[in-house]
């Protein structure tokens, strides 16, 4: 018995030792001195992103966008931003630990990220309780900014994207009866579907059927056969591009020729790469259009290509704009104090970024006009 | 503030360590009868969802929610265990892994109860609830020299520490009891154990139920530590992660998975400074383990050496 108690003691000591590790180190770490009157505002901004594991493709684009924006902002001189980037590897526990580290060890002024809505639902309440502004750049699910008054986002939620694409398509194609298809095990596609269904009901469309699929599925023939038999005017599909492209390809092969209408998740050049000709006629709504005829967008795309060798996607563009919004708020606040920065952020209106004109609403959520795109002749074009 | 060194980040990581210790112990309990069950992620989700739904939607206090969640997981352990334990070895592993996936798919599709893929948000967090309750009684964190977020993290840390410590002590004591001896006998040779008069089915189901109960308990605590759960938390990856605690730490002594849980939670955090490469080291370490120490870091001879030396030191003093 005394032996087992000793063993338990060793285990407990191991666990406890962690808490005291590096304890002294933190106390001496200087927080960034808020220089209220100095012309240059220094700020440490924390970033939580997926750098390893599944989803690190998003994380890479996002951190690239941040780094490009940081270099440009620092070169201008009014605000000097230091990024502290932490990995969450897409896991909620890790996102929470990273947020705690940024808030308490790194003493950042604000946090950008995390990447996924599920991560935000864990990290957001913690940042909010600690009084640290946190802004999601890719979190699109419902109920994010409702977490608390320190939680922001600049990513277009599906609840704005889908009404735009659905509304436009219904008007142009005179759609009366629709089939709905969505991935039911993903927060993003599920939120998108909820909006789609509501939109269809509001427009008094008759919903012929609602079909579901799961992440990573590769055969959609069962759902598509049923849809084909019902002969809808259009298919509203809430999917990420990985599944969406395969669905399109199989649907066209089975002879479903009606338009497909998607949300923001469908918006990726990869859809055309995977589905090829089958992607023709897909309608999506997005905040980001790389071929937009706007000097700001063109300059950003050119600089991004030069730095990273590829065209920026919407995640890079949203991250890029997010840091500019943060810099604007820092400039307005005149300090990197967390509470004042929050108030300045909440006051951002009519900010002109690469995504277009952007404002926060009273609930710190996004106000902007999405662009509706259609795939024609193998590339995304503005749907008119 | 006198306690400035008390960093919520370190407390947070330690809290996840305690949850992982419970999960590591849960897979050990079934392993101690020689059964490999990979359903722990499924049982964990039952505990987490039961407690989350009861506390969030029906206003039940957290302790009752956690206990109900654990019990529910234990009961489902018995229900699954009775038919599943007719299988052995890899077949049992596959069946239990399948069970875990079935549970997850049920949670994805039972939208009216679980919110589907969107999950359950705003679950009462044990630290924040404790502080709120104490503040109502006129207590403030500042009066003991702590900031609010320090107090919250410290509460979570202490509660989970107590939960992990009590569970470990219970199962350490169990291993030298009548039940523990029966488990060990079944593990070594089931036929011989049966011939010696041990009711093998009873003990195997009991071990399965204890493992499920412990997973459910850990899951419920997880829900009240992170305040958000979704079916994506309880996938096949979680089951494998729990298995790795046992494989890495050692599966022949309870302290093996406990060590695995501590070390493998700590490692990715300690390696944060090399961000992009940290999981490469994690993987390389597992491969190295398989080659040089296939039984895991901690095995009974090591325990005897450690405990023996410490006992000798104690006697010498």
XYZ file of C-alpha atoms in Angstrom:
701
model
C 0.000 0.000 0.000
C 2.731 2.488 0.928
C 4.334 1.605 -2.381
C 1.212 2.492 -4.374
C 0.915 5.790 -2.547
C 4.513 6.596 -3.461
C 3.822 5.766 -7.083
C 0.770 8.000 -7.072
C 2.964 10.667 -5.527
C 5.401 10.451 -8.439
C 2.555 10.806 -10.926
C 1.143 13.790 -9.078
C 4.555 15.456 -8.923
C 5.004 15.022 -12.657
C 1.686 16.701 -13.307
C 2.271 19.502 -10.822
C 5.773 20.271 -12.009
C 4.307 21.572 -15.260
C 2.436 24.357 -13.523
C 5.548 25.694 -11.918
C 7.726 25.280 -14.978
C 8.618 28.610 -16.435
C 6.625 30.395 -13.771
C 9.469 32.792 -12.972
C 10.091 33.411 -16.644
C 6.637 34.884 -17.168
C 6.732 37.345 -14.366
C 9.790 39.024 -15.829
C 8.518 39.120 -19.420
C 7.792 42.767 -20.167
C 4.419 43.570 -21.650
C 4.515 45.894 -24.631
C 4.559 49.381 -23.182
C 1.501 51.275 -24.417
C 2.878 54.449 -25.997
C -0.242 56.530 -26.020
C 1.386 59.749 -27.147
C 4.188 58.382 -29.311
C 3.608 58.549 -33.067
C 4.278 54.823 -33.520
C 1.903 52.362 -31.872
C 3.519 49.045 -31.012
C 1.266 46.039 -30.704
C 1.682 42.323 -30.283
C -1.093 40.530 -32.127
C -1.644 36.827 -31.494
C -2.606 34.470 -34.300
C -4.161 31.034 -33.786
C -4.068 29.017 -36.979
C -3.869 25.444 -38.253
C -0.235 24.914 -39.164
C -0.101 21.134 -38.836
C -2.412 18.263 -39.713
C -5.706 18.253 -41.581
C -6.758 21.734 -42.637
C -3.224 23.145 -42.618
C -3.881 24.316 -46.197
C -6.274 26.923 -44.791
C -3.802 27.825 -42.058
C -1.020 28.388 -44.567
C -3.081 30.763 -46.717
C -4.254 32.621 -43.611
C -0.803 33.100 -42.081
C 0.567 34.145 -45.482
C -2.139 36.817 -45.687
C -1.271 38.059 -42.185
C 2.462 38.186 -42.865
C 2.038 40.105 -46.114
C -0.245 42.639 -44.418
C 2.106 42.952 -41.436
C 5.103 43.763 -43.647
C 3.135 46.403 -45.549
C 1.683 47.992 -42.395
C 5.044 48.082 -40.612
C 6.650 49.655 -43.680
C 4.127 52.507 -43.538
C 5.239 53.244 -39.996
C 2.164 54.522 -38.121
C 1.546 51.161 -36.477
C 4.160 48.529 -35.729
C 2.721 45.049 -35.432
C 4.460 41.993 -34.090
C 2.697 38.713 -34.891
C 2.823 35.804 -32.418
C 1.649 32.769 -34.364
C 0.445 29.633 -32.560
C -0.686 26.332 -34.014
C -4.021 24.722 -33.073
C -3.782 21.728 -35.456
C -7.555 22.032 -35.825
C -8.255 20.733 -32.307
C -10.355 22.582 -29.774
C -8.173 21.756 -26.773
C -5.135 23.053 -28.615
C -6.951 26.200 -29.726
C -7.945 26.864 -26.114
C -4.412 26.245 -24.829
C -2.994 28.503 -27.560
C -5.477 31.243 -26.647
C -4.517 30.961 -22.968
C -0.855 31.168 -23.904
C -1.375 34.268 -26.069
C -3.537 35.985 -23.459
C -1.506 35.193 -20.356
C 2.061 34.363 -21.374
C 2.489 36.484 -24.496
C 0.275 39.340 -23.274
C -0.993 40.106 -26.789
C -3.247 43.082 -27.452
C -5.671 41.061 -29.577
C -6.056 37.653 -31.206
C -6.769 36.850 -34.856
C -8.267 33.413 -35.512
C -8.751 30.565 -34.753
C -9.422 29.009 -38.140
C -12.498 26.851 -37.474
C -15.837 27.860 -35.982
C -15.640 24.916 -33.561
C -12.315 26.216 -32.275
C -13.748 29.722 -31.928
C -16.594 28.420 -29.766
C -13.966 27.232 -27.255
C -11.348 30.000 -27.547
C -13.874 32.854 -27.931
C -15.489 32.642 -24.469
C -12.048 32.509 -22.835
C -10.761 35.599 -24.680
C -14.037 37.367 -23.982
C -13.844 36.580 -20.261
C -10.248 37.825 -20.174
C -11.133 41.020 -22.033
C -9.019 40.353 -25.118
C -10.472 41.280 -28.536
C -10.606 38.182 -30.755
C -11.446 38.313 -34.469
C -12.180 35.281 -36.604
C -11.058 35.554 -40.223
C -12.517 32.270 -41.449
C -15.253 31.418 -38.937
C -18.543 31.409 -40.821
C -20.987 29.470 -38.641
C -23.919 31.089 -36.860
C -23.607 32.394 -33.309
C -19.914 33.359 -33.321
C -20.012 37.052 -32.414
C -22.888 36.392 -30.013
C -20.304 34.759 -27.696
C -19.545 38.156 -26.212
C -18.647 41.781 -26.786
C -14.948 41.058 -27.367
C -15.647 38.624 -30.222
C -15.513 39.859 -33.832
C -15.256 38.374 -37.305
C -14.573 39.649 -40.781
C -15.376 36.422 -42.626
C -18.602 36.489 -44.598
C -21.036 34.114 -42.859
C -23.045 31.676 -44.969
C -26.147 33.468 -43.742
C -25.109 36.413 -45.962
C -23.492 34.509 -48.841
C -26.294 32.070 -49.533
C -29.192 34.536 -49.748
C -27.141 36.437 -52.329
C -26.436 33.474 -54.612
C -29.842 31.852 -54.125
C -31.715 35.132 -54.591
C -29.857 35.972 -57.790
C -30.203 32.477 -59.268
C -33.927 32.274 -58.491
C -34.493 35.590 -60.217
C -32.400 34.839 -63.326
C -33.450 31.238 -63.907
C -37.035 31.585 -62.684
C -36.648 28.671 -60.283
C -39.872 27.230 -58.749
C -38.987 23.784 -57.393
C -35.672 22.835 -55.870
C -33.784 19.891 -54.420
C -31.528 20.495 -51.391
C -28.327 18.600 -50.792
C -25.942 19.161 -47.867
C -23.212 17.672 -45.690
C -24.803 17.105 -42.284
C -21.684 16.353 -40.233
C -19.917 19.667 -40.689
C -20.751 22.906 -38.867
C -20.110 25.009 -41.934
C -22.229 23.076 -44.449
C -24.972 22.497 -41.876
C -25.224 26.249 -41.114
C -25.286 26.912 -44.845
C -28.122 24.448 -45.324
C -30.200 26.028 -42.556
C -29.952 29.365 -44.374
C -30.728 27.729 -47.714
C -33.857 26.061 -46.399
C -35.097 29.251 -44.785
C -34.400 31.176 -47.980
C -36.292 28.627 -50.080
C -39.262 28.828 -47.703
C -39.215 32.637 -47.718
C -39.220 32.672 -51.521
C -42.103 30.139 -51.486
C -40.168 27.625 -53.558
C -41.370 24.045 -53.347
C -38.702 21.843 -51.769
C -38.889 18.486 -53.551
C -36.422 16.671 -51.341
C -33.655 17.191 -48.782
C -30.704 14.857 -49.170
C -27.615 14.568 -46.951
C -24.074 13.290 -47.299
C -21.028 12.936 -45.035
C -17.522 14.324 -45.109
C -15.192 12.251 -47.264
C -17.995 10.445 -49.084
C -17.098 9.582 -52.676
C -20.299 8.113 -54.151
C -23.370 10.349 -54.352
C -25.333 8.332 -56.913
C -28.111 7.342 -54.511
C -28.937 10.969 -53.628
C -28.468 12.183 -57.198
C -30.682 9.465 -58.703
C -33.493 10.522 -56.414
C -32.967 14.187 -57.276
C -32.927 13.419 -60.983
C -36.218 11.530 -60.741
C -37.919 14.522 -59.100
C -36.833 16.816 -61.923
C -36.121 20.069 -60.020
C -35.437 23.477 -61.584
C -32.206 23.786 -59.599
C -30.141 22.028 -56.944
C -29.129 24.041 -53.861
C -26.027 22.417 -52.507
C -24.250 23.291 -49.251
C -20.855 21.638 -49.488
C -17.148 22.271 -49.178
C -15.275 22.124 -52.458
C -13.755 18.677 -51.770
C -17.169 16.987 -51.801
C -18.901 19.618 -53.907
C -16.665 19.138 -56.936
C -17.264 15.379 -56.929
C -21.026 15.891 -56.560
C -21.049 18.214 -59.573
C -19.023 15.810 -61.649
C -21.289 12.830 -60.846
C -24.470 14.872 -61.303
C -23.503 16.003 -64.803
C -22.520 12.466 -65.766
C -25.960 11.265 -64.683
C -27.565 13.900 -66.884
C -28.683 16.430 -64.268
C -28.355 19.616 -66.315
C -30.060 22.145 -64.012
C -28.047 24.897 -62.320
C -26.255 24.194 -59.041
C -26.286 26.965 -56.451
C -23.799 26.908 -53.576
C -22.487 29.108 -50.815
C -19.033 30.323 -49.999
C -17.640 26.842 -49.382
C -17.954 25.990 -53.041
C -15.832 28.978 -53.956
C -12.446 27.527 -54.840
C -10.496 27.230 -58.092
C -10.131 23.567 -57.090
C -13.768 22.982 -58.104
C -12.862 23.687 -61.719
C -9.672 21.662 -61.389
C -11.521 18.583 -60.104
C -14.880 18.775 -61.900
C -13.554 20.320 -65.162
C -16.436 20.822 -67.666
C -18.975 19.596 -65.109
C -18.339 22.730 -63.041
C -19.931 24.936 -65.733
C -22.985 26.775 -64.454
C -22.188 26.582 -60.741
C -23.387 29.730 -58.966
C -21.643 30.801 -55.740
C -21.511 33.918 -53.593
C -18.253 35.091 -52.151
C -16.619 38.135 -50.597
C -13.453 37.475 -52.629
C -12.938 37.625 -56.390
C -9.284 37.614 -57.493
C -10.051 38.881 -61.019
C -12.002 41.889 -59.769
C -11.275 45.060 -61.685
C -10.082 47.092 -58.707
C -6.548 48.531 -58.303
C -6.418 47.465 -54.643
C -7.244 43.848 -55.490
C -4.832 43.798 -58.415
C -1.972 45.155 -56.310
C -2.666 42.637 -53.536
C -2.818 39.694 -55.941
C 0.455 40.787 -57.598
C 2.290 41.192 -54.280
C 0.955 37.909 -52.924
C 1.978 36.065 -56.084
C 5.446 37.546 -55.850
C 5.848 36.558 -52.212
C 4.299 33.073 -52.222
C 4.114 32.055 -55.877
C 0.344 31.502 -56.055
C -2.920 33.385 -56.401
C -4.402 34.286 -53.013
C -7.627 32.484 -52.112
C -10.431 33.930 -49.998
C -8.784 32.824 -46.742
C -5.607 34.749 -47.535
C -7.658 37.783 -48.587
C -9.795 37.706 -45.429
C -6.698 37.426 -43.233
C -5.028 40.281 -45.126
C -8.008 42.562 -44.624
C -8.379 41.484 -40.983
C -4.903 42.704 -40.044
C -5.525 45.985 -41.870
C -8.762 46.396 -39.906
C -6.809 45.686 -36.718
C -4.170 48.276 -37.688
C -6.899 50.824 -38.425
C -8.428 50.181 -34.994
C -5.014 50.491 -33.312
C -4.455 53.797 -35.077
C -7.866 55.077 -34.000
C -7.416 53.868 -30.412
C -3.940 55.371 -30.283
C -2.856 52.607 -27.928
C -2.612 48.840 -27.711
C -4.739 48.764 -24.558
C -7.159 45.819 -24.933
C -10.367 47.547 -23.855
C -9.732 50.678 -25.946
C -8.778 48.538 -28.925
C -12.078 46.694 -28.611
C -14.057 49.918 -28.649
C -12.114 51.158 -31.680
C -12.695 47.857 -33.492
C -16.410 47.950 -32.756
C -16.501 51.417 -34.302
C -15.024 50.361 -37.672
C -17.373 51.360 -40.507
C -16.917 51.556 -44.285
C -13.431 50.126 -44.314
C -12.172 49.702 -47.888
C -10.189 46.493 -48.221
C -9.500 43.939 -50.917
C -12.839 42.293 -50.105
C -14.701 45.514 -50.791
C -16.399 47.888 -48.385
C -16.607 46.422 -44.896
C -18.372 47.407 -41.656
C -19.093 45.785 -38.320
C -22.750 45.792 -37.315
C -23.930 46.410 -33.738
C -23.251 42.740 -32.938
C -19.655 42.951 -34.279
C -20.677 40.802 -37.234
C -20.043 41.423 -40.927
C -21.843 43.952 -43.113
C -20.799 43.679 -46.750
C -22.097 42.947 -50.231
C -20.997 39.548 -51.498
C -20.188 39.090 -55.182
C -22.187 36.423 -57.005
C -20.039 34.378 -59.369
C -20.760 31.743 -61.981
C -18.344 29.293 -63.579
C -18.298 29.911 -67.333
C -15.743 28.774 -69.900
C -13.649 27.164 -67.192
C -13.307 30.162 -64.885
C -15.194 32.177 -62.293
C -16.987 35.220 -63.718
C -19.353 37.764 -62.243
C -22.923 36.454 -62.581
C -25.114 39.045 -64.288
C -0.878 40.656 -7.029
C 1.070 38.042 -5.059
C 0.165 35.187 -7.389
C 1.236 36.718 -10.677
C 3.272 33.620 -11.504
C 0.089 31.512 -11.584
C -0.444 31.370 -15.327
C -3.862 30.243 -16.615
C -2.136 28.806 -19.684
C -0.124 26.331 -17.614
C -3.172 25.484 -15.532
C -5.140 24.905 -18.740
C -2.592 22.457 -20.129
C -2.447 20.689 -16.763
C -6.253 20.402 -16.784
C -6.182 18.667 -20.155
C -3.464 16.389 -18.797
C -5.791 15.242 -16.005
C -8.605 14.541 -18.484
C -6.188 12.537 -20.615
C -4.981 10.668 -17.529
C -8.575 9.569 -16.924
C -8.901 8.505 -20.569
C -5.605 6.635 -20.420
C -6.748 4.851 -17.262
C -10.068 3.967 -18.921
C -8.394 2.039 -21.713
C -6.082 0.369 -19.190
C -8.959 -1.021 -17.133
C -10.336 -3.057 -20.028
C -6.812 -3.949 -21.114
C -6.129 -5.383 -17.673
C -8.478 -8.249 -18.527
C -6.734 -8.683 -21.876
C -9.539 -7.030 -23.875
C -8.642 -4.279 -26.326
C -11.590 -1.877 -26.499
C -11.450 1.134 -28.805
C -14.920 2.355 -27.895
C -13.651 4.833 -25.308
C -14.218 7.842 -27.565
C -17.849 6.701 -27.940
C -18.360 6.300 -24.181
C -16.645 9.628 -23.654
C -19.139 11.279 -25.999
C -22.080 9.699 -24.142
C -20.822 11.170 -20.870
C -20.089 14.537 -22.448
C -23.423 14.861 -24.260
C -25.502 13.610 -21.331
C -23.956 16.086 -18.930
C -23.960 18.941 -21.462
C -27.638 18.469 -22.325
C -28.743 18.111 -18.704
C -26.860 21.177 -17.470
C -27.373 23.437 -20.491
C -31.008 22.730 -21.346
C -32.478 21.570 -18.043
C -30.513 23.643 -15.519
C -29.238 20.622 -13.573
C -26.183 21.398 -11.371
C -22.836 20.374 -12.874
C -21.852 17.685 -10.312
C -25.138 15.819 -10.848
C -24.779 16.202 -14.624
C -21.248 14.790 -14.560
C -22.268 11.806 -12.405
C -25.314 11.095 -14.580
C -23.138 11.260 -17.680
C -20.616 8.845 -16.190
C -23.341 6.437 -15.043
C -25.062 6.522 -18.422
C -21.772 5.713 -20.108
C -21.238 2.869 -17.619
C -24.699 1.433 -18.303
C -24.153 1.576 -22.057
C -20.806 -0.113 -21.362
C -22.655 -3.068 -19.868
C -25.184 -3.155 -22.716
C -22.451 -3.077 -25.357
C -20.096 -5.254 -23.338
C -22.326 -8.297 -22.965
C -22.624 -9.068 -26.688
C -19.279 -7.542 -27.741
C -17.170 -9.546 -25.301
C -18.020 -12.738 -27.151
C -15.424 -11.412 -29.579
C -11.730 -11.541 -28.895
C -8.585 -9.688 -29.866
C -8.686 -7.697 -33.046
C -12.359 -8.535 -33.688
C -13.336 -6.911 -30.407
C -11.182 -3.910 -31.241
C -12.957 -3.466 -34.589
C -16.433 -3.981 -33.094
C -15.832 -1.388 -30.370
C -14.316 1.044 -32.857
C -17.486 0.582 -34.908
C -19.581 1.257 -31.809
C -17.769 4.549 -31.303
C -18.524 5.613 -34.872
C -22.182 4.578 -34.561
C -22.561 6.742 -31.458
C -20.974 9.670 -33.269
C -23.270 9.284 -36.288
C -26.275 9.114 -33.939
C -25.180 12.408 -32.372
C -24.736 13.958 -35.830
C -28.220 12.962 -36.944
C -30.246 13.356 -33.749
C -30.470 17.095 -34.319
C -33.383 17.884 -32.018
C -31.406 16.599 -29.032
C -27.756 17.230 -29.866
C -27.831 20.101 -32.350
C -26.225 17.865 -34.984
C -22.839 18.837 -36.380
C -23.173 22.331 -34.900
C -22.774 20.837 -31.424
C -23.700 22.270 -28.038
C -22.273 25.660 -27.108
C -22.343 27.695 -23.906
C -22.108 24.655 -21.631
C -21.604 25.891 -18.042
C -17.853 25.856 -17.387
C -16.999 24.505 -13.953
C -14.545 27.267 -13.045
C -16.798 30.126 -14.121
C -19.835 28.577 -12.416
C -17.903 28.104 -9.172
C -16.743 31.725 -9.233
C -20.267 32.962 -10.001
C -21.693 30.924 -7.122
C -19.008 32.159 -4.721
C -19.472 35.762 -5.812
C -23.139 35.478 -4.947
C -22.040 34.482 -1.454
C -19.974 37.664 -1.207
C -16.593 36.193 -2.160
C -14.290 37.837 -4.678
C -11.210 36.360 -6.334
C -9.258 39.506 -5.500
C -9.675 38.833 -1.776
C -7.363 35.815 -2.070
C -4.992 37.721 -4.348
C -6.079 36.201 -7.660
C -7.399 37.683 -10.884
C -10.723 36.281 -12.028
C -9.264 34.235 -14.885
C -6.564 32.870 -12.571
C -9.194 31.801 -10.063
C -11.298 30.135 -12.777
C -8.363 28.192 -14.207
C -7.156 27.238 -10.742
C -10.605 25.895 -9.822
C -10.741 23.760 -12.961
C -7.211 22.567 -12.286
C -7.930 21.559 -8.699
C -11.239 19.848 -9.495
C -9.704 17.822 -12.317
C -6.646 17.063 -10.196
C -8.873 15.671 -7.467
C -10.892 13.655 -10.004
C -7.777 12.177 -11.589
C -6.042 11.470 -8.277
C -9.050 9.729 -6.727
C -9.648 7.624 -9.838
C -6.002 6.568 -10.038
C -5.861 5.691 -6.348
C -9.080 3.685 -6.682
C -7.773 1.638 -9.584
C -4.341 1.151 -7.981
C -6.090 -0.269 -4.912
C -8.357 -2.327 -7.134
C -5.409 -4.030 -8.807
C -4.422 -5.776 -5.586
C -7.986 -6.652 -4.593
C -9.970 -9.796 -5.368
C -11.302 -8.148 -8.518
C -7.852 -7.014 -9.635
C -6.424 -10.476 -9.157
C -9.285 -11.924 -11.179
C -8.550 -9.413 -13.987
C -4.879 -10.398 -13.973
C -5.744 -14.097 -14.081
C -8.083 -13.606 -17.051
C -5.437 -11.553 -18.818
C -2.799 -14.270 -18.447
C -4.972 -17.213 -19.438
C -8.708 -17.046 -19.725
C -9.250 -20.832 -19.834
C -7.082 -21.390 -16.764
C -8.872 -18.587 -14.930
C -12.221 -20.157 -15.690
C -10.943 -23.555 -14.547
C -9.863 -21.919 -11.285
C -13.453 -20.891 -10.643
C -13.396 -17.276 -11.847
C -16.603 -16.119 -13.522
C -14.786 -14.737 -16.559
C -17.854 -13.225 -18.269
C -18.821 -11.333 -15.117
C -15.343 -9.906 -14.618
C -14.859 -9.042 -18.275
C -18.162 -7.167 -18.399
C -17.288 -5.481 -15.105
C -13.959 -4.284 -16.509
C -15.667 -3.088 -19.689
C -18.253 -1.222 -17.621
C -15.577 0.383 -15.423
C -13.676 1.531 -18.505
C -16.839 2.992 -20.034
C -17.747 4.697 -16.764
C -14.322 6.300 -16.523
C -14.417 7.447 -20.183
C -17.871 8.922 -19.645
C -16.638 10.681 -16.519
C -13.682 12.135 -18.438
C -15.997 13.165 -21.291
C -18.389 14.971 -18.941
C -15.483 16.819 -17.306
C -14.157 17.672 -20.776
C -17.504 19.245 -21.693
C -17.455 21.422 -18.569
C -13.816 22.388 -19.071
C -14.092 23.529 -22.705
C -17.782 24.633 -22.592
C -18.385 23.457 -26.155
C -18.692 19.984 -27.674
C -19.528 18.683 -31.135
C -19.459 15.205 -32.676
C -16.114 16.123 -34.294
C -14.516 15.846 -30.828
C -15.252 12.149 -30.593
C -14.107 10.709 -33.892
C -11.906 7.782 -34.633
C -8.909 10.087 -34.049
C -9.834 10.464 -30.393
C -10.050 6.674 -29.997
C -6.595 6.286 -31.516
C -5.190 9.079 -29.363
C -6.396 7.280 -26.232
C -4.914 4.025 -27.511
C -1.578 5.774 -28.088
C -1.475 6.802 -24.400
C -1.469 3.108 -23.514
C 0.880 2.069 -26.305
C 3.412 4.791 -25.550
C 3.235 4.767 -21.768
C 2.951 1.019 -21.408
C -0.082 -1.189 -21.039
C 1.085 -3.565 -18.330
C 0.695 -1.218 -15.379
C -1.895 1.452 -14.632
C 0.795 4.122 -14.415
C 1.792 3.408 -18.035
C -1.250 5.032 -19.710
C -1.182 7.698 -17.007
C 2.378 8.567 -17.952
C 1.440 8.390 -21.654
C -1.417 10.813 -21.043
C 0.832 13.262 -19.206
C 3.740 13.087 -21.607
C 1.824 13.151 -24.872
C -0.322 16.105 -23.780
C 2.716 18.006 -22.590
C 4.884 17.292 -25.622
C 2.970 19.269 -28.302
C 2.737 22.229 -25.896
C 6.425 22.098 -24.999
C 7.306 21.957 -28.695
C 5.258 25.035 -29.609
C 8.429 26.984 -30.391
C 9.085 24.848 -33.487
C 5.418 25.207 -34.535
C 5.324 23.564 -37.975
C 7.482 20.605 -37.041
C 6.147 19.629 -33.654
C 3.991 16.733 -34.810
C 6.911 15.311 -36.785
C 8.747 14.890 -33.498
C 5.622 13.385 -31.942
C 5.491 10.814 -34.754
C 9.219 10.112 -34.722
C 9.062 9.502 -30.983
C 6.291 6.925 -31.428
C 8.275 5.110 -34.111
C 11.391 5.109 -31.932
C 9.326 3.697 -29.078
C 8.053 0.840 -31.230
C 11.631 -0.103 -32.092
C 13.440 0.325 -28.782
C 10.785 -0.175 -26.135
C 7.763 -1.953 -27.619
C 6.210 -2.602 -24.194
C 5.942 1.169 -23.549
C 7.957 3.493 -21.335
C 6.641 2.155 -18.061
C 6.569 -1.581 -17.399
C 6.337 -3.520 -14.117
C 10.156 -4.047 -13.752
C 10.678 -0.268 -14.028
C 7.965 0.367 -11.455
C 9.573 -2.130 -9.077
C 12.977 -0.517 -9.525
C 11.608 3.000 -8.972
C 9.449 2.053 -5.998
C 12.150 -0.187 -4.535
C 14.790 2.509 -4.649
C 12.505 5.104 -3.160
C 11.476 2.670 -0.431
C 15.138 1.959 0.318
C 15.882 5.683 0.454
C 12.993 6.169 2.829
C 14.252 3.381 5.100
C 17.801 4.751 5.028
C 16.630 8.122 6.235
